[in-house]
């Protein structure tokens, strides 16, 4: 299956660190790339817009220095997640900044990637589109993207209910290009399983929230370590789209999704809280089940690269032996 040239030979494992609102800031992105996996961030994390340009310059400088100092283990390329939706007032300005900086990988979400594909291909960059069902995948494929990111059930952030097992195989019926699979992937065994399903890369979010370099609060990181899958609630009441939230973060603000109407526009109207979704009400994927520590990104990647190699060495099931 096709791995773009720009992503060959530079990775410790076939992994993309997924973009996360209020979590993926330059220290996390740089640490991911230096550890040998693709680091990404949502453009809207850089606020105001001028900061977006500063972050890109900062990352380019830091990663170039790493490449000079460690030619034996070059930094992986980085990527930016652009929210393509027409309601995003920053889209045009930030797309110009992406083009000026020739960002190697652009991940689009929430809209048609057509304009982005033309502009990014013109300078030789790659465009991957985030999709949560086969219908969206078909549209993105027709727009000429280089890769599809399919996020299955159990993911952190907005997540569908369709299982990854089903989604990857459904998309593979019509897409033979690069495919990235996300949702509850935390370790090298799962990365290898994603490949066995037909994906080329794994997309990992929640695991990297609980890393030293993430911008999440210490409280959020601790809650990830202390919570299990039973502490998650899947609801569309808080952001209009199905999402797994950490119950303890809702409880401390007196928010109970069961009592909220669909697409709750402003929690303060319905409850006493000034809490905001994402900032105070936290999300996590089912991968929370195996998060027990908050190591450095380099530590997480070293561990998963070793697991990945072990998983690659595993042959067919002993059940097949005579
Ligand atoms: C805290 C958090 C914030 C997220 N923010 C974004 C975002 O801004 N843009 C986006 O495309 N996806 C976002 N996502 C989804 C991730 O990019 C990715 O699809 C997901 O984390 C993969 O599942 P996992 O968390 O189970 O590994 C977010 C996920 C989390 C956990």
CSV table of C-alpha atoms and ligand atoms in Angstrom, one decimal:
chain,number,residue,atom,x,y,z
A,1,UNK,CA,0.0,0.0,0.0
A,2,UNK,CA,1.3,3.4,-0.9
A,3,UNK,CA,3.4,5.3,1.7
A,4,UNK,CA,4.2,8.8,0.3
A,5,UNK,CA,7.9,9.4,-0.4
A,6,UNK,CA,8.0,12.3,2.1
A,7,UNK,CA,7.1,9.8,4.9
A,8,UNK,CA,9.5,7.0,4.0
A,9,UNK,CA,12.6,6.1,6.0
A,10,UNK,CA,12.1,8.9,8.6
A,11,UNK,CA,9.9,7.1,11.1
A,12,UNK,CA,10.5,5.0,14.2
A,13,UNK,CA,7.0,3.5,13.7
A,14,UNK,CA,4.2,4.1,11.2
A,15,UNK,CA,2.4,6.6,13.5
A,16,UNK,CA,0.9,10.1,13.2
A,17,UNK,CA,0.4,12.0,16.4
A,18,UNK,CA,-3.2,13.3,15.9
A,19,UNK,CA,-4.0,17.0,16.2
A,20,UNK,CA,-5.8,17.9,19.4
A,21,UNK,CA,-7.5,21.2,20.3
A,22,UNK,CA,-5.9,22.8,23.4
A,23,UNK,CA,-3.5,19.9,23.7
A,24,UNK,CA,-1.2,19.9,20.7
A,25,UNK,CA,1.1,22.9,20.9
A,26,UNK,CA,4.6,23.2,19.5
A,27,UNK,CA,6.4,21.4,22.4
A,28,UNK,CA,4.3,18.3,21.8
A,29,UNK,CA,4.6,18.5,18.0
A,30,UNK,CA,8.4,19.0,18.1
A,31,UNK,CA,8.8,16.1,20.6
A,32,UNK,CA,6.8,13.7,18.4
A,33,UNK,CA,8.8,14.6,15.2
A,34,UNK,CA,12.1,14.3,17.1
A,35,UNK,CA,11.0,10.9,18.5
A,36,UNK,CA,10.4,9.7,14.9
A,37,UNK,CA,6.6,10.0,14.4
A,38,UNK,CA,4.7,12.7,12.6
A,39,UNK,CA,3.6,15.5,14.9
A,40,UNK,CA,0.6,17.7,14.1
A,41,UNK,CA,-1.5,20.5,15.6
A,42,UNK,CA,-4.8,22.2,14.8
A,43,UNK,CA,-4.2,25.7,13.3
A,44,UNK,CA,-6.9,27.1,15.7
A,45,UNK,CA,-4.6,26.2,18.7
A,46,UNK,CA,-2.5,29.2,17.6
A,47,UNK,CA,-4.3,32.3,18.7
A,48,UNK,CA,-4.3,35.0,17.4
A,49,UNK,CA,-3.6,34.2,13.7
A,50,UNK,CA,-0.2,35.9,13.9
A,51,UNK,CA,0.9,33.2,16.3
A,52,UNK,CA,0.2,30.6,13.7
A,53,UNK,CA,3.0,32.0,11.6
A,54,UNK,CA,5.3,32.2,14.6
A,55,UNK,CA,4.6,28.5,15.5
A,56,UNK,CA,5.5,27.4,12.0
A,57,UNK,CA,8.7,29.3,12.0
A,58,UNK,CA,9.6,27.9,15.4
A,59,UNK,CA,8.9,24.3,14.4
A,60,UNK,CA,10.8,24.6,11.2
A,61,UNK,CA,13.9,26.0,13.0
A,62,UNK,CA,13.8,23.5,15.8
A,63,UNK,CA,13.4,20.5,13.5
A,64,UNK,CA,16.0,21.7,11.1
A,65,UNK,CA,18.5,22.1,14.0
A,66,UNK,CA,17.6,18.5,15.1
A,67,UNK,CA,18.3,17.2,11.6
A,68,UNK,CA,21.7,18.9,11.5
A,69,UNK,CA,22.7,17.6,15.0
A,70,UNK,CA,21.3,14.1,14.5
A,71,UNK,CA,21.7,13.0,10.9
A,72,UNK,CA,21.4,9.4,12.0
A,73,UNK,CA,17.9,9.9,13.3
A,74,UNK,CA,16.2,12.7,11.3
A,75,UNK,CA,13.1,14.3,12.7
A,76,UNK,CA,9.8,13.2,11.0
A,77,UNK,CA,7.9,15.8,9.0
A,78,UNK,CA,5.2,17.8,10.8
A,79,UNK,CA,1.6,18.5,9.8
A,80,UNK,CA,-1.1,21.1,10.4
A,81,UNK,CA,-4.8,20.4,10.8
A,82,UNK,CA,-7.0,22.9,8.9
A,83,UNK,CA,-10.7,23.2,9.7
A,84,UNK,CA,-12.1,23.6,6.2
A,85,UNK,CA,-15.7,24.4,7.3
A,86,UNK,CA,-17.1,27.6,5.8
A,87,UNK,CA,-17.9,29.0,9.3
A,88,UNK,CA,-14.2,29.1,10.1
A,89,UNK,CA,-13.1,32.7,9.8
A,90,UNK,CA,-9.4,31.9,9.9
A,91,UNK,CA,-9.5,29.4,7.0
A,92,UNK,CA,-8.4,31.6,4.1
A,93,UNK,CA,-5.7,33.5,6.0
A,94,UNK,CA,-4.2,30.4,7.5
A,95,UNK,CA,-4.3,28.5,4.2
A,96,UNK,CA,-2.1,31.3,2.8
A,97,UNK,CA,0.3,30.9,5.7
A,98,UNK,CA,0.4,27.1,5.2
A,99,UNK,CA,1.3,27.7,1.5
A,100,UNK,CA,3.9,30.3,2.3
A,101,UNK,CA,5.6,27.9,4.7
A,102,UNK,CA,5.2,24.9,2.5
A,103,UNK,CA,3.9,22.8,5.4
A,104,UNK,CA,4.8,19.2,4.5
A,105,UNK,CA,1.5,17.6,5.5
A,106,UNK,CA,-2.0,19.2,5.8
A,107,UNK,CA,-4.8,17.4,7.5
A,108,UNK,CA,-8.3,18.7,6.6
A,109,UNK,CA,-11.4,18.2,8.8
A,110,UNK,CA,-15.0,19.2,8.7
A,111,UNK,CA,-15.4,20.2,5.1
A,112,UNK,CA,-14.6,19.6,1.4
A,113,UNK,CA,-10.8,19.5,0.9
A,114,UNK,CA,-10.9,20.5,-2.8
A,115,UNK,CA,-9.3,24.0,-2.5
A,116,UNK,CA,-6.7,22.8,0.0
A,117,UNK,CA,-5.6,20.0,-2.4
A,118,UNK,CA,-4.9,22.4,-5.3
A,119,UNK,CA,-2.9,24.8,-3.2
A,120,UNK,CA,-0.9,22.3,-1.3
A,121,UNK,CA,-0.1,20.1,-4.3
A,122,UNK,CA,1.2,23.2,-6.1
A,123,UNK,CA,4.2,23.3,-3.7
A,124,UNK,CA,4.6,19.5,-3.4
A,125,UNK,CA,2.9,19.0,0.0
A,126,UNK,CA,0.5,16.2,1.0
A,127,UNK,CA,-3.1,16.5,2.0
A,128,UNK,CA,-4.8,13.9,4.2
A,129,UNK,CA,-8.5,14.2,5.0
A,130,UNK,CA,-10.2,13.2,8.2
A,131,UNK,CA,-13.3,11.1,7.6
A,132,UNK,CA,-15.7,9.2,10.0
A,133,UNK,CA,-17.7,7.3,7.4
A,134,UNK,CA,-17.5,5.9,3.9
A,135,UNK,CA,-19.6,8.6,2.3
A,136,UNK,CA,-17.2,11.3,3.5
A,137,UNK,CA,-14.3,9.1,2.4
A,138,UNK,CA,-15.6,8.9,-1.1
A,139,UNK,CA,-16.0,12.7,-1.4
A,140,UNK,CA,-12.5,13.3,-0.1
A,141,UNK,CA,-11.1,10.6,-2.4
A,142,UNK,CA,-12.8,12.3,-5.4
A,143,UNK,CA,-11.3,15.7,-4.3
A,144,UNK,CA,-7.8,14.2,-5.0
A,145,UNK,CA,-6.4,13.9,-1.4
A,146,UNK,CA,-3.2,11.9,-0.9
A,147,UNK,CA,-4.5,10.0,2.2
A,148,UNK,CA,-7.7,9.3,4.1
A,149,UNK,CA,-7.7,9.3,7.9
A,150,UNK,CA,-10.5,7.1,9.1
A,151,UNK,CA,-11.4,7.4,12.7
A,152,UNK,CA,-13.4,4.6,14.2
A,153,UNK,CA,-15.6,4.1,17.3
A,154,UNK,CA,-14.0,4.6,20.7
A,155,UNK,CA,-11.8,7.5,19.6
A,156,UNK,CA,-11.1,10.6,21.7
A,157,UNK,CA,-12.7,13.8,20.4
A,158,UNK,CA,-15.5,13.5,17.9
A,159,UNK,CA,-16.0,9.8,17.1
A,160,UNK,CA,-18.5,7.7,15.1
A,161,UNK,CA,-20.1,4.6,16.5
A,162,UNK,CA,-18.8,2.4,13.6
A,163,UNK,CA,-16.1,0.1,14.6
A,164,UNK,CA,-12.7,0.5,13.0
A,165,UNK,CA,-12.8,-3.2,11.9
A,166,UNK,CA,-15.8,-2.4,9.7
A,167,UNK,CA,-14.8,1.2,8.6
A,168,UNK,CA,-11.3,0.3,7.3
A,169,UNK,CA,-12.6,-2.6,5.3
A,170,UNK,CA,-15.5,-0.6,3.9
A,171,UNK,CA,-13.2,2.2,2.7
A,172,UNK,CA,-10.7,-0.3,1.3
A,173,UNK,CA,-13.4,-1.5,-1.1
A,174,UNK,CA,-12.9,1.7,-3.1
A,175,UNK,CA,-9.7,3.3,-1.9
A,176,UNK,CA,-6.2,1.9,-2.5
A,177,UNK,CA,-4.4,5.1,-1.5
A,178,UNK,CA,-2.7,5.8,1.8
A,179,UNK,CA,-5.0,5.1,4.7
A,180,UNK,CA,-4.6,6.2,8.3
A,181,UNK,CA,-6.6,4.6,11.1
A,182,UNK,CA,-7.4,6.2,14.4
A,183,UNK,CA,-9.4,5.4,17.5
A,184,UNK,CA,-8.2,3.8,20.8
A,185,UNK,CA,-4.7,3.1,19.4
A,186,UNK,CA,-2.1,3.4,22.2
A,187,UNK,CA,0.6,0.9,21.7
A,188,UNK,CA,2.7,-0.9,19.1
A,189,UNK,CA,0.5,-4.0,19.1
A,190,UNK,CA,-2.4,-1.9,18.1
A,191,UNK,CA,-0.3,-0.1,15.4
A,192,UNK,CA,0.6,-3.4,13.9
A,193,UNK,CA,-3.1,-4.5,14.1
A,194,UNK,CA,-4.1,-1.3,12.2
A,195,UNK,CA,-1.6,-2.4,9.4
A,196,UNK,CA,-3.1,-5.9,9.4
A,197,UNK,CA,-6.5,-4.4,8.9
A,198,UNK,CA,-5.3,-2.5,5.8
A,199,UNK,CA,-4.1,0.8,7.2
A,200,UNK,CA,-0.7,2.3,6.4
A,201,UNK,CA,-0.4,4.5,9.5
A,202,UNK,CA,-1.9,4.7,13.0
A,203,UNK,CA,-3.4,8.0,14.2
A,204,UNK,CA,-2.9,8.4,18.0
A,205,UNK,CA,-4.4,11.2,20.1
A,206,UNK,CA,-5.4,10.3,23.7
A,207,UNK,CA,-2.2,8.4,24.5
A,208,UNK,CA,-0.2,11.6,23.9
A,209,UNK,CA,-2.5,13.8,26.1
A,210,UNK,CA,-0.8,11.9,29.0
A,211,UNK,CA,2.7,12.9,28.0
A,212,UNK,CA,5.0,15.4,29.7
A,213,UNK,CA,5.1,17.6,26.6
A,214,UNK,CA,1.3,18.0,26.0
A,215,UNK,CA,-0.4,21.3,26.9
A,216,UNK,CA,-3.1,19.5,28.8
A,217,UNK,CA,-3.3,20.5,32.5
A,218,UNK,CA,-1.8,18.2,35.1
A,219,UNK,CA,-5.3,17.6,36.4
A,220,UNK,CA,-6.4,16.3,32.9
A,221,UNK,CA,-3.4,14.0,32.7
A,222,UNK,CA,-4.0,12.6,36.2
A,223,UNK,CA,-7.6,12.0,35.4
A,224,UNK,CA,-6.5,9.9,32.3
A,225,UNK,CA,-4.3,7.8,34.5
A,226,UNK,CA,-6.9,7.3,37.2
A,227,UNK,CA,-9.9,6.7,35.0
A,228,UNK,CA,-11.0,3.6,33.0
A,229,UNK,CA,-13.5,3.1,30.2
A,230,UNK,CA,-16.3,3.0,32.7
A,231,UNK,CA,-15.5,6.7,33.4
A,232,UNK,CA,-16.4,7.7,29.8
A,233,UNK,CA,-19.8,8.8,28.5
A,234,UNK,CA,-20.5,9.0,24.8
A,235,UNK,CA,-22.9,11.9,24.0
A,236,UNK,CA,-23.8,14.4,21.3
A,237,UNK,CA,-25.3,16.8,23.9
A,238,UNK,CA,-22.3,18.9,24.5
A,239,UNK,CA,-20.9,19.6,21.1
A,240,UNK,CA,-23.6,18.5,18.7
A,241,UNK,CA,-21.5,15.5,17.5
A,242,UNK,CA,-20.9,12.2,19.3
A,243,UNK,CA,-17.9,12.4,21.6
A,244,UNK,CA,-16.5,10.5,24.5
A,245,UNK,CA,-16.2,12.7,27.6
A,246,UNK,CA,-14.6,12.0,31.0
A,247,UNK,CA,-17.4,11.7,33.5
A,248,UNK,CA,-15.3,13.1,36.4
A,249,UNK,CA,-14.6,16.3,34.5
A,250,UNK,CA,-18.4,16.8,33.9
A,251,UNK,CA,-19.3,15.9,37.5
A,252,UNK,CA,-17.0,18.5,39.0
A,253,UNK,CA,-18.9,21.2,37.0
A,254,UNK,CA,-22.3,19.7,37.7
A,255,UNK,CA,-22.9,18.8,34.0
A,256,UNK,CA,-25.1,15.7,33.3
A,257,UNK,CA,-25.6,15.0,29.6
A,258,UNK,CA,-28.7,13.0,30.3
A,259,UNK,CA,-30.5,16.2,31.4
A,260,UNK,CA,-29.3,18.4,28.5
A,261,UNK,CA,-31.2,18.9,25.2
A,262,UNK,CA,-29.5,18.1,21.9
A,263,UNK,CA,-26.9,20.6,20.6
A,264,UNK,CA,-26.7,22.5,23.8
A,265,UNK,CA,-25.5,25.9,22.6
A,266,UNK,CA,-24.4,27.4,25.9
A,267,UNK,CA,-24.1,25.4,29.1
A,268,UNK,CA,-24.4,28.4,31.3
A,269,UNK,CA,-28.0,28.9,30.2
A,270,UNK,CA,-28.9,25.4,31.4
A,271,UNK,CA,-26.7,24.9,34.4
A,272,UNK,CA,-24.8,27.0,36.9
A,273,UNK,CA,-21.5,26.4,35.3
A,274,UNK,CA,-19.2,28.6,33.3
A,275,UNK,CA,-17.3,25.5,32.2
A,276,UNK,CA,-16.5,25.2,28.5
A,277,UNK,CA,-16.4,22.0,26.4
A,278,UNK,CA,-12.8,21.0,25.6
A,279,UNK,CA,-11.3,23.6,28.0
A,280,UNK,CA,-13.0,22.2,31.2
A,281,UNK,CA,-15.0,19.2,30.0
A,282,UNK,CA,-12.5,16.8,28.8
A,283,UNK,CA,-12.5,14.1,26.2
A,284,UNK,CA,-10.6,10.8,25.9
A,285,UNK,CA,-10.8,7.6,23.8
A,286,UNK,CA,-11.3,4.0,24.9
A,287,UNK,CA,-7.5,3.8,24.9
A,288,UNK,CA,-7.7,5.2,28.4
A,289,UNK,CA,-8.0,1.6,29.5
A,290,UNK,CA,-4.2,1.1,29.2
A,291,UNK,CA,-2.9,4.6,30.2
A,292,UNK,CA,-1.1,4.2,33.5
A,293,UNK,CA,1.6,6.9,33.3
A,294,UNK,CA,2.6,10.3,32.0
A,295,UNK,CA,6.1,9.7,30.4
A,296,UNK,CA,7.9,11.8,27.9
A,297,UNK,CA,6.9,11.5,24.3
A,298,UNK,CA,10.3,9.9,23.5
A,299,UNK,CA,9.5,7.3,26.2
A,300,UNK,CA,6.1,6.5,24.7
A,301,UNK,CA,7.5,6.3,21.2
A,302,UNK,CA,10.4,4.1,22.2
A,303,UNK,CA,8.1,1.7,24.0
A,304,UNK,CA,5.6,1.5,21.1
A,305,UNK,CA,8.3,1.1,18.5
A,306,UNK,CA,9.7,-1.9,20.5
A,307,UNK,CA,6.1,-3.4,20.8
A,308,UNK,CA,5.6,-2.8,17.1
A,309,UNK,CA,8.7,-4.7,16.1
A,310,UNK,CA,7.7,-7.5,18.5
A,311,UNK,CA,4.3,-7.6,16.9
A,312,UNK,CA,5.8,-7.7,13.4
A,313,UNK,CA,7.9,-10.8,14.3
A,314,UNK,CA,4.8,-12.7,15.4
A,315,UNK,CA,3.9,-15.3,12.8
A,316,UNK,CA,0.6,-17.0,12.1
A,317,UNK,CA,-1.4,-18.5,15.0
A,318,UNK,CA,-0.3,-21.7,16.6
A,319,UNK,CA,-3.9,-22.8,16.0
A,320,UNK,CA,-2.9,-23.4,12.4
A,321,UNK,CA,-0.1,-25.9,13.3
A,322,UNK,CA,-0.9,-29.6,12.9
B,1,LIG,C1,-8.5,16.4,23.3
B,1,LIG,C2,-8.8,16.1,21.9
B,1,LIG,C3,-8.9,17.1,21.0
B,1,LIG,C4,-9.0,16.9,19.6
B,1,LIG,N1,-9.1,18.0,18.7
B,1,LIG,C5,-9.1,17.7,17.4
B,1,LIG,C6,-9.0,18.8,16.5
B,1,LIG,O1,-8.9,20.0,16.9
B,1,LIG,N2,-9.1,18.5,15.2
B,1,LIG,C7,-9.2,17.2,14.7
B,1,LIG,O2,-9.2,17.0,13.5
B,1,LIG,N3,-9.3,16.2,15.6
B,1,LIG,C8,-9.3,16.4,16.9
B,1,LIG,N4,-9.3,15.4,17.8
B,1,LIG,C9,-9.4,14.0,17.3
B,1,LIG,C10,-8.0,13.4,17.1
B,1,LIG,O3,-7.3,14.1,16.0
B,1,LIG,C11,-8.0,11.9,16.7
B,1,LIG,O4,-9.0,11.6,15.7
B,1,LIG,C12,-8.3,11.0,17.9
B,1,LIG,O5,-7.6,11.5,19.1
B,1,LIG,C13,-7.9,9.6,17.7
B,1,LIG,O6,-8.4,8.7,18.7
B,1,LIG,P1,-7.7,8.4,20.1
B,1,LIG,O7,-7.8,9.7,20.9
B,1,LIG,O8,-8.5,7.4,20.7
B,1,LIG,O9,-6.3,8.1,19.8
B,1,LIG,C14,-9.2,15.6,19.2
B,1,LIG,C15,-9.0,14.5,20.1
B,1,LIG,C16,-8.8,14.7,21.4
B,1,LIG,C17,-8.7,13.6,22.3
